[in-house]
mmCIF file of N, CA and C in Angstrom:
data_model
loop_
_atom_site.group_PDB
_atom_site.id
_atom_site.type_symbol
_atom_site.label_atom_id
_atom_site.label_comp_id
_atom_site.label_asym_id
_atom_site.label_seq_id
_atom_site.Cartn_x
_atom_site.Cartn_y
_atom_site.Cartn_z
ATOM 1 N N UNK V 1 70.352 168.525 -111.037
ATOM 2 C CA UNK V 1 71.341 169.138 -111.920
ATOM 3 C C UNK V 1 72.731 169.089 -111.286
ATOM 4 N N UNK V 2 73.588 168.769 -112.106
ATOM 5 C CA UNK V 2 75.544 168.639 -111.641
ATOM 6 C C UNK V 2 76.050 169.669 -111.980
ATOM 7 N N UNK V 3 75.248 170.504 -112.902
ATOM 8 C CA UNK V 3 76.608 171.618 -113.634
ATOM 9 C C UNK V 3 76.687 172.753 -112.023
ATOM 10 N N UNK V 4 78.215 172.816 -112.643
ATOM 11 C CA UNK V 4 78.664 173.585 -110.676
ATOM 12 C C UNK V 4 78.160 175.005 -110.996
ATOM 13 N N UNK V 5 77.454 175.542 -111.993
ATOM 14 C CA UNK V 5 76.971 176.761 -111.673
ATOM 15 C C UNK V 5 75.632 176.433 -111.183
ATOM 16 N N UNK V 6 74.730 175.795 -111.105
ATOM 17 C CA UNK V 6 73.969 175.603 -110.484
ATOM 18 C C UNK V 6 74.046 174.826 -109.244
ATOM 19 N N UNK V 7 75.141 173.981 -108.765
ATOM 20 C CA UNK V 7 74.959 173.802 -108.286
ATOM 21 C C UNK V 7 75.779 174.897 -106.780
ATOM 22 N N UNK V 8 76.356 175.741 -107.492
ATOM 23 C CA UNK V 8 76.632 176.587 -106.408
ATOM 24 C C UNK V 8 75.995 177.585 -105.955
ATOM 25 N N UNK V 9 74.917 177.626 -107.167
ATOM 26 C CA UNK V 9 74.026 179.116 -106.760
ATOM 27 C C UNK V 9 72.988 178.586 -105.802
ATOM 28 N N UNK V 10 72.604 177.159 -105.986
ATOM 29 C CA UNK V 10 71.523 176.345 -105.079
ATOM 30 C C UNK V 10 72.116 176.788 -103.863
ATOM 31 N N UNK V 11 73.511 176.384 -103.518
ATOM 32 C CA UNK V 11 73.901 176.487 -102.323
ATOM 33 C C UNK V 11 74.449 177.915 -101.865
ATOM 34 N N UNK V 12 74.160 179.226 -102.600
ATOM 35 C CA UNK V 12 74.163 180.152 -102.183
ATOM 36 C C UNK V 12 72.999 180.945 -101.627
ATOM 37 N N UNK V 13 71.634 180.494 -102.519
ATOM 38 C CA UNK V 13 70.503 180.492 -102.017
ATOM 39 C C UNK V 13 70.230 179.930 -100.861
ATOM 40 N N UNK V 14 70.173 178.606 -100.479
ATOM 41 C CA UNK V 14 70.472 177.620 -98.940
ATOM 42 C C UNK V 14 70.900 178.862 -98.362
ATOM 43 N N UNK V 15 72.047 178.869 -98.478
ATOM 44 C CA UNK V 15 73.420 179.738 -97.324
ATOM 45 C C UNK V 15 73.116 181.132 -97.152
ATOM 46 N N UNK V 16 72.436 181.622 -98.403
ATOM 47 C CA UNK V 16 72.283 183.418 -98.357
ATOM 48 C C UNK V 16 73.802 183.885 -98.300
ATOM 49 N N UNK V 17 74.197 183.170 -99.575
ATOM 50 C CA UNK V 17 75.821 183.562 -99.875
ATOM 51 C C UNK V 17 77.268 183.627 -98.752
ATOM 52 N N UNK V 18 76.549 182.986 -97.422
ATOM 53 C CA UNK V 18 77.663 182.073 -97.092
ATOM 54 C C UNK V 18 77.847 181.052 -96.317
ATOM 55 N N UNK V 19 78.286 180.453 -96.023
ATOM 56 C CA UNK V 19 78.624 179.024 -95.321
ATOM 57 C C UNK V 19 79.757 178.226 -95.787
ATOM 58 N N UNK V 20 80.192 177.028 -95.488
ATOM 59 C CA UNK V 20 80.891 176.361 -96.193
ATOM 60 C C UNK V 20 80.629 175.657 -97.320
ATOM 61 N N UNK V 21 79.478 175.166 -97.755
ATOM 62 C CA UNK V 21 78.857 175.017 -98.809
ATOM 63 C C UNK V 21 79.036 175.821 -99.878
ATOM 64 N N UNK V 22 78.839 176.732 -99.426
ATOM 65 C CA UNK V 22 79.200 177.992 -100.697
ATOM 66 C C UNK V 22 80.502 177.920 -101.043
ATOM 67 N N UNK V 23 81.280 177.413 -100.283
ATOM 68 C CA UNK V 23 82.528 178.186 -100.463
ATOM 69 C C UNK V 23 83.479 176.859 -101.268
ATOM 70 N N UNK V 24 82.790 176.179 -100.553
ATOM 71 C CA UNK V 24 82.825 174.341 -101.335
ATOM 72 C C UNK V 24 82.719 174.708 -102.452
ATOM 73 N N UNK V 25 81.906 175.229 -102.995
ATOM 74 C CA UNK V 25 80.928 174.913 -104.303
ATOM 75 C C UNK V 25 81.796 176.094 -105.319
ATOM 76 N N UNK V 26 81.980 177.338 -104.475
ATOM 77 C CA UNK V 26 82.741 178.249 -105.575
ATOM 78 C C UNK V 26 83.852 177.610 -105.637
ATOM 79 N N UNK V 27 84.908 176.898 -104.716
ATOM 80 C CA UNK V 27 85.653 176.454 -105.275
ATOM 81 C C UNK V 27 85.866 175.541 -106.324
ATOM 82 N N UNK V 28 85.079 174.669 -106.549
ATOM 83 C CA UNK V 28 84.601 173.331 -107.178
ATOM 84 C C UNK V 28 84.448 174.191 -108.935
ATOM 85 N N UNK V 29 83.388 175.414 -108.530
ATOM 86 C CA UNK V 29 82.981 176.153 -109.823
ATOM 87 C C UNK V 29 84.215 176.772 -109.939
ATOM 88 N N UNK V 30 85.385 177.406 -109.829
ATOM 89 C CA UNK V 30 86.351 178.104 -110.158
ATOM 90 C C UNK V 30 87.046 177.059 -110.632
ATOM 91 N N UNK V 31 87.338 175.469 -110.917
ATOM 92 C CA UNK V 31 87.899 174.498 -110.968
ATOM 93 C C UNK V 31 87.717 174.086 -112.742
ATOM 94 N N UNK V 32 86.131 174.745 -112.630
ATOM 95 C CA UNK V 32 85.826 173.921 -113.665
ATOM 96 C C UNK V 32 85.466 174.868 -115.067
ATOM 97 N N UNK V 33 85.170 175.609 -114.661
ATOM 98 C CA UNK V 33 84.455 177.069 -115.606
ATOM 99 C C UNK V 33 86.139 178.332 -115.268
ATOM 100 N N UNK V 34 86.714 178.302 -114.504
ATOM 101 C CA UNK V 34 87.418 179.590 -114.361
ATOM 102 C C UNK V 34 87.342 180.615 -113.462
ATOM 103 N N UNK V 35 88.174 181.602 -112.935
ATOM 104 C CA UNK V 35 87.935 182.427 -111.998
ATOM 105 C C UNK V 35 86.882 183.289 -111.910
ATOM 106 N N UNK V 36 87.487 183.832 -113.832
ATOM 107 C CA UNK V 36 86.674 185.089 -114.372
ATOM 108 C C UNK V 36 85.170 184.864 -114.618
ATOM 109 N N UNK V 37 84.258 183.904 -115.065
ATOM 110 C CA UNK V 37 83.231 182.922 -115.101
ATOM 111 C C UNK V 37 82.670 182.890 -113.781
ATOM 112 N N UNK V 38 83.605 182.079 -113.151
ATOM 113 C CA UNK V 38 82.915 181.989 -111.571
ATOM 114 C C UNK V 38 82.619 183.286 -110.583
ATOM 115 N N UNK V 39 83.722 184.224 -110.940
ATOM 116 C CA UNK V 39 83.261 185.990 -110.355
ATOM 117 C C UNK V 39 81.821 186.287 -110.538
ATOM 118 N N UNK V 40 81.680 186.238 -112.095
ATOM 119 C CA UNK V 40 80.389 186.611 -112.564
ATOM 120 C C UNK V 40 79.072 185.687 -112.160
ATOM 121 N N UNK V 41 79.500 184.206 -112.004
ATOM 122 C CA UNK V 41 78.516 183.892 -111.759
ATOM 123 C C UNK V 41 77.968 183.852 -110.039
ATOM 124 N N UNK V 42 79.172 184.494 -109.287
ATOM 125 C CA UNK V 42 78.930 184.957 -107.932
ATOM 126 C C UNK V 42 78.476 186.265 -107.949
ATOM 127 N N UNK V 43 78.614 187.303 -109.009
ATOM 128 C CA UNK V 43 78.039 188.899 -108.448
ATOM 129 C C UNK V 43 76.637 188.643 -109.540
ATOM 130 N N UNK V 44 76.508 187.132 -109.997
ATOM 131 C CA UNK V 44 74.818 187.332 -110.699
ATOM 132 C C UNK V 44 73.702 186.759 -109.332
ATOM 133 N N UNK V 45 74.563 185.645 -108.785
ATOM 134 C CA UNK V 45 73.780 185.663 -107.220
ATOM 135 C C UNK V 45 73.463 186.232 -105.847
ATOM 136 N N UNK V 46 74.755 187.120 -105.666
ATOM 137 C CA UNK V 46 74.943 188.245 -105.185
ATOM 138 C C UNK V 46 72.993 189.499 -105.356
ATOM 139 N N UNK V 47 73.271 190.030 -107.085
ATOM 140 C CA UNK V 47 72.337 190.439 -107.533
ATOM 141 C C UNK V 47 70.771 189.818 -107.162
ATOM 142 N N UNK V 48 70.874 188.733 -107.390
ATOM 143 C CA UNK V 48 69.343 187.675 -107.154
ATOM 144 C C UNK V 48 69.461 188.147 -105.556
ATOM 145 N N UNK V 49 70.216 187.462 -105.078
ATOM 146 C CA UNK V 49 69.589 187.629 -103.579
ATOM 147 C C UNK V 49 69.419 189.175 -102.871
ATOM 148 N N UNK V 50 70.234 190.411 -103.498
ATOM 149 C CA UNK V 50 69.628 191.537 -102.950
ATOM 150 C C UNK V 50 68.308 192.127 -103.847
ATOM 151 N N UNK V 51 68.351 191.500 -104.751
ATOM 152 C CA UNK V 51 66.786 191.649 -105.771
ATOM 153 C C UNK V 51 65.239 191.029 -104.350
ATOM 154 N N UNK V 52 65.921 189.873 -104.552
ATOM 155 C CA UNK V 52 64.652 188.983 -103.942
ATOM 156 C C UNK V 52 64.633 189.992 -102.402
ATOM 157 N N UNK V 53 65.432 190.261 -101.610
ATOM 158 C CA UNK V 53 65.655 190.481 -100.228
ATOM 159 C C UNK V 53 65.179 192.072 -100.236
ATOM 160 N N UNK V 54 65.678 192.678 -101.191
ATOM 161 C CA UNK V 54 64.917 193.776 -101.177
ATOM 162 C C UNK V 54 62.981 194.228 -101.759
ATOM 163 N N UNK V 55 63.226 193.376 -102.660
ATOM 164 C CA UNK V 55 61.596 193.548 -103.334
ATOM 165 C C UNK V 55 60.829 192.854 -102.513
ATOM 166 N N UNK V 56 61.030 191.833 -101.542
ATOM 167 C CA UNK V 56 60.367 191.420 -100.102
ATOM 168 C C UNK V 56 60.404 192.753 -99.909
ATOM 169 N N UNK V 57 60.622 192.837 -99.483
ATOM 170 C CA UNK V 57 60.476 194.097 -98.364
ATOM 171 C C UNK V 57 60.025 195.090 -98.688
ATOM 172 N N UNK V 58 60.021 195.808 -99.967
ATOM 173 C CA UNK V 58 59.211 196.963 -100.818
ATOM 174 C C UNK V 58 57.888 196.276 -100.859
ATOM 175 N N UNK V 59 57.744 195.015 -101.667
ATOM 176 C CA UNK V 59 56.282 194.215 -101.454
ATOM 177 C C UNK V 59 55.718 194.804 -99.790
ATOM 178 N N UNK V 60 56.189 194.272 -99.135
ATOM 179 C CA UNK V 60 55.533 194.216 -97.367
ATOM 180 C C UNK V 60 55.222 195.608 -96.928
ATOM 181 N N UNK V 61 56.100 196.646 -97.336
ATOM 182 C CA UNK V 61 56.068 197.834 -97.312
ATOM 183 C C UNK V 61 54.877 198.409 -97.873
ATOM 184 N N UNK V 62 54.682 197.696 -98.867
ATOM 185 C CA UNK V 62 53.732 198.697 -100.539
ATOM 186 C C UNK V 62 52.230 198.254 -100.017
ATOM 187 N N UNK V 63 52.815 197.045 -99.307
ATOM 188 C CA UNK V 63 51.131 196.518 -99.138
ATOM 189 C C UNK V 63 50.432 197.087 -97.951
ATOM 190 N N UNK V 64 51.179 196.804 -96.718
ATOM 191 C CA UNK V 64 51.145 197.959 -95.741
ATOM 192 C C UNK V 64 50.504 199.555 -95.781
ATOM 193 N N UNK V 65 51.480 200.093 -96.607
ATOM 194 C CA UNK V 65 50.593 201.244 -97.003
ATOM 195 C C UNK V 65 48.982 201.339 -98.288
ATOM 196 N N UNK V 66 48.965 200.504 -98.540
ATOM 197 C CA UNK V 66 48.040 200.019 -100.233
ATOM 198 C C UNK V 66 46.751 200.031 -98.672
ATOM 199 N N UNK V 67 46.971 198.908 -97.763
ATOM 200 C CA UNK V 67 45.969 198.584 -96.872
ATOM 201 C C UNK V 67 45.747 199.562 -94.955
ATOM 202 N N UNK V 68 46.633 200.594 -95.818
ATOM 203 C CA UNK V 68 46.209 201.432 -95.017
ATOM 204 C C UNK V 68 46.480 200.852 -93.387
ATOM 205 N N UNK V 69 47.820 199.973 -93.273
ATOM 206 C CA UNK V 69 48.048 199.742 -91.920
ATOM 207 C C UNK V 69 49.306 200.425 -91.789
ATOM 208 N N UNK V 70 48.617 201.658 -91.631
ATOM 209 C CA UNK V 70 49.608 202.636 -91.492
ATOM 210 C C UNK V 70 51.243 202.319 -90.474
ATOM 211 N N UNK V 71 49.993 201.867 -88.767
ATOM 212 C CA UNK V 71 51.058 202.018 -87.968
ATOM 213 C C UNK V 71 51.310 200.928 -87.498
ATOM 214 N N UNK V 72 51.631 200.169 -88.277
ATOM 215 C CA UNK V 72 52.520 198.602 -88.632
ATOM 216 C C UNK V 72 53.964 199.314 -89.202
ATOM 217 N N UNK V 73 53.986 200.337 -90.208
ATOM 218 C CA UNK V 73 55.261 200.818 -91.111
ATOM 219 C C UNK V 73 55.853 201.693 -89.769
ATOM 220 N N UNK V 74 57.110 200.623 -90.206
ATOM 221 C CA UNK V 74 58.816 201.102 -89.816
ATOM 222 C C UNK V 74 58.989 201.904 -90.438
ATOM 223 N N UNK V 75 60.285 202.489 -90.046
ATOM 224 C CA UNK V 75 61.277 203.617 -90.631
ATOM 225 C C UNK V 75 61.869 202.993 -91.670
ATOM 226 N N UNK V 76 62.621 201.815 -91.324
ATOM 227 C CA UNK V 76 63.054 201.024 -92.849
ATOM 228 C C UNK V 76 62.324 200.726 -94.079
ATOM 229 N N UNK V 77 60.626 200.676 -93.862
ATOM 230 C CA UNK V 77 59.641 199.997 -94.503
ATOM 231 C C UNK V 77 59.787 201.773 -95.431
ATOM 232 N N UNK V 78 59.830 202.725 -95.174
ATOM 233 C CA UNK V 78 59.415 203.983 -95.894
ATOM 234 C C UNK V 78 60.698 204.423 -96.368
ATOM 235 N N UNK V 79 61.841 203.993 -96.092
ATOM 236 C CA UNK V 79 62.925 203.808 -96.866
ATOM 237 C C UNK V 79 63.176 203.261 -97.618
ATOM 238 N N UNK V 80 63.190 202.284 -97.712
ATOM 239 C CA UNK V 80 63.052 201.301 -98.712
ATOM 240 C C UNK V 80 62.506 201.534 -99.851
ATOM 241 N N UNK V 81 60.714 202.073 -99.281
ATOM 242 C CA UNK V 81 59.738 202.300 -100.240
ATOM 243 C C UNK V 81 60.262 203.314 -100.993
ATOM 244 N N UNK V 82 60.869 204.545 -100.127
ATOM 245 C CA UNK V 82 60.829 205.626 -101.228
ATOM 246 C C UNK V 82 62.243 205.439 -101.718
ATOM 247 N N UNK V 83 63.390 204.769 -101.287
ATOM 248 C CA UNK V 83 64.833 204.369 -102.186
ATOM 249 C C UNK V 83 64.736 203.714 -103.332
ATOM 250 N N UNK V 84 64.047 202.661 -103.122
ATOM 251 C CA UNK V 84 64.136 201.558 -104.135
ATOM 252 C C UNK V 84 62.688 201.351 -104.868
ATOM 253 N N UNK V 85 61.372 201.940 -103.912
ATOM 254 C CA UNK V 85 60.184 201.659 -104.896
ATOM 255 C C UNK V 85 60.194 201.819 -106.103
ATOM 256 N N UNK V 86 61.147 203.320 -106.831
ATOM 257 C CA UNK V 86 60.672 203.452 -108.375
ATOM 258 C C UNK V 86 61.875 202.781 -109.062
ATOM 259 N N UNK V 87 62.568 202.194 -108.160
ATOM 260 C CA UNK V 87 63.714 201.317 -109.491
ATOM 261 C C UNK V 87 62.536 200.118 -109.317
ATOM 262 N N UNK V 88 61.935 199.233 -108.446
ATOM 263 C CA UNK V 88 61.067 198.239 -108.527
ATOM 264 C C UNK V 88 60.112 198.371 -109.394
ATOM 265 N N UNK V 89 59.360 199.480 -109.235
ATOM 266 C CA UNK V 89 58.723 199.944 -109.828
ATOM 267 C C UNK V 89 58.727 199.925 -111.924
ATOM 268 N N UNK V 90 60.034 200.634 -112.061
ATOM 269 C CA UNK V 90 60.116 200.217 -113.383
ATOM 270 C C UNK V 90 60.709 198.827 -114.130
ATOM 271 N N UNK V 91 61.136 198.104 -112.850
ATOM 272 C CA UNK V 91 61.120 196.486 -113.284
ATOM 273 C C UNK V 91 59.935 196.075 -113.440
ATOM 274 N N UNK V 92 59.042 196.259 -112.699
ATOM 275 C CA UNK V 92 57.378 196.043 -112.660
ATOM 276 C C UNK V 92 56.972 196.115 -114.343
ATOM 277 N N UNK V 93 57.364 197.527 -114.462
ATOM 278 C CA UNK V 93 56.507 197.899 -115.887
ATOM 279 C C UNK V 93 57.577 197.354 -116.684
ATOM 280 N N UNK V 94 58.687 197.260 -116.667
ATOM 281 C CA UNK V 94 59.427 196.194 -117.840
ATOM 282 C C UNK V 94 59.375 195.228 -117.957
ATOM 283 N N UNK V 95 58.853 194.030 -116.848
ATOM 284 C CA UNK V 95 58.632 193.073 -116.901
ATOM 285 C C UNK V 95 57.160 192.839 -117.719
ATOM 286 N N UNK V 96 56.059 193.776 -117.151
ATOM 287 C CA UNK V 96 54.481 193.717 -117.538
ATOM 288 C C UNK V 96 54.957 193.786 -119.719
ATOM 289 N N UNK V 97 55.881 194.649 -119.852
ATOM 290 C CA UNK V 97 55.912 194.773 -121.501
ATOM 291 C C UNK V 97 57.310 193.377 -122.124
ATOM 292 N N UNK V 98 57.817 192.888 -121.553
ATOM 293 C CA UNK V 98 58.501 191.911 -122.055
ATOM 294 C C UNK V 98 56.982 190.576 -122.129
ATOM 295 N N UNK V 99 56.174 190.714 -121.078
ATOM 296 C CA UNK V 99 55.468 189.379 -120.998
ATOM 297 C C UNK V 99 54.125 189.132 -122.898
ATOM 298 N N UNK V 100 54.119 190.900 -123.127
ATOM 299 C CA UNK V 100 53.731 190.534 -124.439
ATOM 300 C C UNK V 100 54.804 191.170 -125.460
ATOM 301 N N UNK V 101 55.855 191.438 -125.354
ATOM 302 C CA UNK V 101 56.756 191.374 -126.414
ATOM 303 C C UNK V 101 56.579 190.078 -127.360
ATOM 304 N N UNK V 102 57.529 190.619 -128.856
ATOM 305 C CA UNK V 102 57.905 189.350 -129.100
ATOM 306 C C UNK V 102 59.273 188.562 -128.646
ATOM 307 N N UNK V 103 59.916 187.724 -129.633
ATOM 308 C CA UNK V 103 60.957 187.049 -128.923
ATOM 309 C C UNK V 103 62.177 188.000 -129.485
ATOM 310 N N UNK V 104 63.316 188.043 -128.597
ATOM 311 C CA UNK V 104 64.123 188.791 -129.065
ATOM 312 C C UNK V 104 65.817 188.023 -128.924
ATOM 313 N N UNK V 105 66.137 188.101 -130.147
ATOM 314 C CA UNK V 105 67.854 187.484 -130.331
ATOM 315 C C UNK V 105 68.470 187.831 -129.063
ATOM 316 N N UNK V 106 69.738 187.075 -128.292
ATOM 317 C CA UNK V 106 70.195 186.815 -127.789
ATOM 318 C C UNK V 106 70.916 187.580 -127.517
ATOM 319 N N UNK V 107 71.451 189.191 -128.497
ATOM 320 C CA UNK V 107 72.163 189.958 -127.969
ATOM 321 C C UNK V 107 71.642 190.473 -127.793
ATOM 322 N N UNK V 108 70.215 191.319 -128.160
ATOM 323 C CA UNK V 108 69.415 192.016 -127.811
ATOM 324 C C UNK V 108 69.207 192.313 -126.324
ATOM 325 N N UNK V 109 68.618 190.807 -125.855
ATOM 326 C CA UNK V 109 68.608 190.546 -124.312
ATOM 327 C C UNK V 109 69.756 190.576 -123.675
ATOM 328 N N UNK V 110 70.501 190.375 -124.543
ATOM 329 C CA UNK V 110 72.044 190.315 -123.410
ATOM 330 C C UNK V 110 72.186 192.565 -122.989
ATOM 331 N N UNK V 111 71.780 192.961 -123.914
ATOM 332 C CA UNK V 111 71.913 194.660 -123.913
ATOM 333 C C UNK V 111 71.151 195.031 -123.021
ATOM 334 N N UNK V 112 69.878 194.653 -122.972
ATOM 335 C CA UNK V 112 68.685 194.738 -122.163
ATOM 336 C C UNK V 112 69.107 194.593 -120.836
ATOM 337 N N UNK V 113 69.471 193.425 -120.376
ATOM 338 C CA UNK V 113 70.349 192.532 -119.381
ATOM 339 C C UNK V 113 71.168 194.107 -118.759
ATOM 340 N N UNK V 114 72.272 194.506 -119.403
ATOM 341 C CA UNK V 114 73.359 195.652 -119.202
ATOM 342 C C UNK V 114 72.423 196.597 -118.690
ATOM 343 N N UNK V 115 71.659 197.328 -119.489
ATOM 344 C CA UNK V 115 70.897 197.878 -119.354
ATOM 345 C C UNK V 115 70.006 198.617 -117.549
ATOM 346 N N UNK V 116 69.813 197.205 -117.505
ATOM 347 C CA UNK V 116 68.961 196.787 -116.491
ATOM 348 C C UNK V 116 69.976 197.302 -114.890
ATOM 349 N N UNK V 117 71.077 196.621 -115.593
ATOM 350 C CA UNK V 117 71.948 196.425 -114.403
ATOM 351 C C UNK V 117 72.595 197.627 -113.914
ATOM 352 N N UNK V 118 72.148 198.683 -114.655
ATOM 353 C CA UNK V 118 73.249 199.869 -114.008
ATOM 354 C C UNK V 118 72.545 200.948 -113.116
ATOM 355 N N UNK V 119 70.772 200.898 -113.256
ATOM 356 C CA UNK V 119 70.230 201.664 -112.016
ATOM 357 C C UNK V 119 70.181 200.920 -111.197
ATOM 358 N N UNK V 120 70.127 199.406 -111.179
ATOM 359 C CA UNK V 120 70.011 198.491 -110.116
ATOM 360 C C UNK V 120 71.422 199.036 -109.322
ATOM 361 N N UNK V 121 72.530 198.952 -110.390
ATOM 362 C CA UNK V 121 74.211 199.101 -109.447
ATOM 363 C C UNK V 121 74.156 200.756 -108.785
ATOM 364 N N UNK V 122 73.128 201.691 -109.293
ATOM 365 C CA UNK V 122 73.552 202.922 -109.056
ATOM 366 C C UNK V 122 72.413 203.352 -108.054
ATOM 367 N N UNK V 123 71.522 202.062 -107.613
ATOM 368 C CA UNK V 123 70.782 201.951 -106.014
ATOM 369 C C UNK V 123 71.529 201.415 -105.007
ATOM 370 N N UNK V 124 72.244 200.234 -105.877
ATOM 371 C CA UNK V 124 72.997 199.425 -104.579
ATOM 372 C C UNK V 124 74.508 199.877 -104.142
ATOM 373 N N UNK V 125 75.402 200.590 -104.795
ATOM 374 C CA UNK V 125 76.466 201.056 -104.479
ATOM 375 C C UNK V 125 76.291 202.459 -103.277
ATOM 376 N N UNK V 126 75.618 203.158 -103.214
ATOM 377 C CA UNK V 126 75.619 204.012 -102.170
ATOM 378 C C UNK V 126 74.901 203.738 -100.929
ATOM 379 N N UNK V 127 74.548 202.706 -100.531
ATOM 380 C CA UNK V 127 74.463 201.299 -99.665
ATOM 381 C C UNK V 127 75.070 200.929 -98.860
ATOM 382 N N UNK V 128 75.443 200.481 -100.026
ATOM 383 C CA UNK V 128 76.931 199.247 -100.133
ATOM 384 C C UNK V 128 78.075 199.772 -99.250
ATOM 385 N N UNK V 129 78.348 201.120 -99.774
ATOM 386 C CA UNK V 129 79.270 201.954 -99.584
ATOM 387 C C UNK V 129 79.438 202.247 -98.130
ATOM 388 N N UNK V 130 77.980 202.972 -97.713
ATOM 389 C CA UNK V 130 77.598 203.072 -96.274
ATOM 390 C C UNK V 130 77.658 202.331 -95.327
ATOM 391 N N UNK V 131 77.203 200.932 -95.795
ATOM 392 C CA UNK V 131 77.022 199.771 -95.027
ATOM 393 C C UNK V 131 78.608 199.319 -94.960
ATOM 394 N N UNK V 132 79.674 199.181 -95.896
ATOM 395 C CA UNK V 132 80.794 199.103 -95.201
ATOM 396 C C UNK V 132 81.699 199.786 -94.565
ATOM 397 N N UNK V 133 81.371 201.064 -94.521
ATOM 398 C CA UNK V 133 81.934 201.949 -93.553
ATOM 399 C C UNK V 133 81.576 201.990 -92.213
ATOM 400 N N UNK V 134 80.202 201.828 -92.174
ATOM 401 C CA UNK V 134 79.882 201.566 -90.939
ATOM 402 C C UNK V 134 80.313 199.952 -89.862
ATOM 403 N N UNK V 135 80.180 199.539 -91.173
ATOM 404 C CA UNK V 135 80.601 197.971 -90.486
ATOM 405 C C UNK V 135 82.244 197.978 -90.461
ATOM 406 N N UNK V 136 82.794 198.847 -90.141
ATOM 407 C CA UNK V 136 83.746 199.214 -90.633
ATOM 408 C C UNK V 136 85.077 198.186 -91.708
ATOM 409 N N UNK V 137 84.710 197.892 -92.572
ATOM 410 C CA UNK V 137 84.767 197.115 -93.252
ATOM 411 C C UNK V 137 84.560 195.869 -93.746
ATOM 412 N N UNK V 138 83.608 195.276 -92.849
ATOM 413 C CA UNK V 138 83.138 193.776 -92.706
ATOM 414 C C UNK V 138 82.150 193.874 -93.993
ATOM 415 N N UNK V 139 82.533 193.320 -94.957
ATOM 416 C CA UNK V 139 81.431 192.703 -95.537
ATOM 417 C C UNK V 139 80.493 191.344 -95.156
#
């Protein structure tokens, strides 16, 4: 695939959102689609990769405790679990009822989409928040 939104998110995945590749590629995508376009399609990969990076880790966590290896679990592993398990958690069960839904128009999902995104933003902003204060501003 050529279109530069894919091909920049490939290379944000590669990079884990940075390297020069990435930065290649957002430029290339801001060239061709727009700033405002290319923002969004950087805080939708942004999203994917703390989705994937965190639900690793709730997975490893969940299973850990499921199999009773108790004292394998970190301090992070029971953080995690109990921060983010029940937002995972109800992606779990929204995903299990979209798979027999029927099909739904395009704005529908686009609402759904919104929807979705604001306990996800209202796990990851007090984080976020922490994590750059401490880093004292380094993202």
């Amino acid at each position: 695939p050529s279109d530069a939104e894919v091909v920049y998110a490939t290379a944000f995945a590669h990079e884990s959102g940075r390297g020069s590749d990435v930065s290649s590629s957002y430029d290339t995508l801001v060239s061709k689609i727009g700033g405002k376009k290319a923002q969004s399609v950087r805080a939708l990969c942004w999203a994917l990769l703390w989705g994937k990076t965190t639900g690793n880790t709730v997975n490893n966590a969940r299973d850990k405790l499921v199999k009773f290896q108790w004292m394998q679990l970190r301090t992070v592993d029971l953080f995690v679990v109990g921060y983010y398990g029940p937002l995972f958690l109800v992606i779990g069960v929204l995903n299990k009822i979209l798979e027999v839904a029927p099909s739904i128009p395009k704005v529908v999902s686009a609402v759904v989409g919104a929807v979705l995104w604001l306990p996800q933003a209202l796990n990851i902003i007090p984080l976020g928040v922490a994590s750059i204060v401490l880093n004292l501003g380094v993202v």
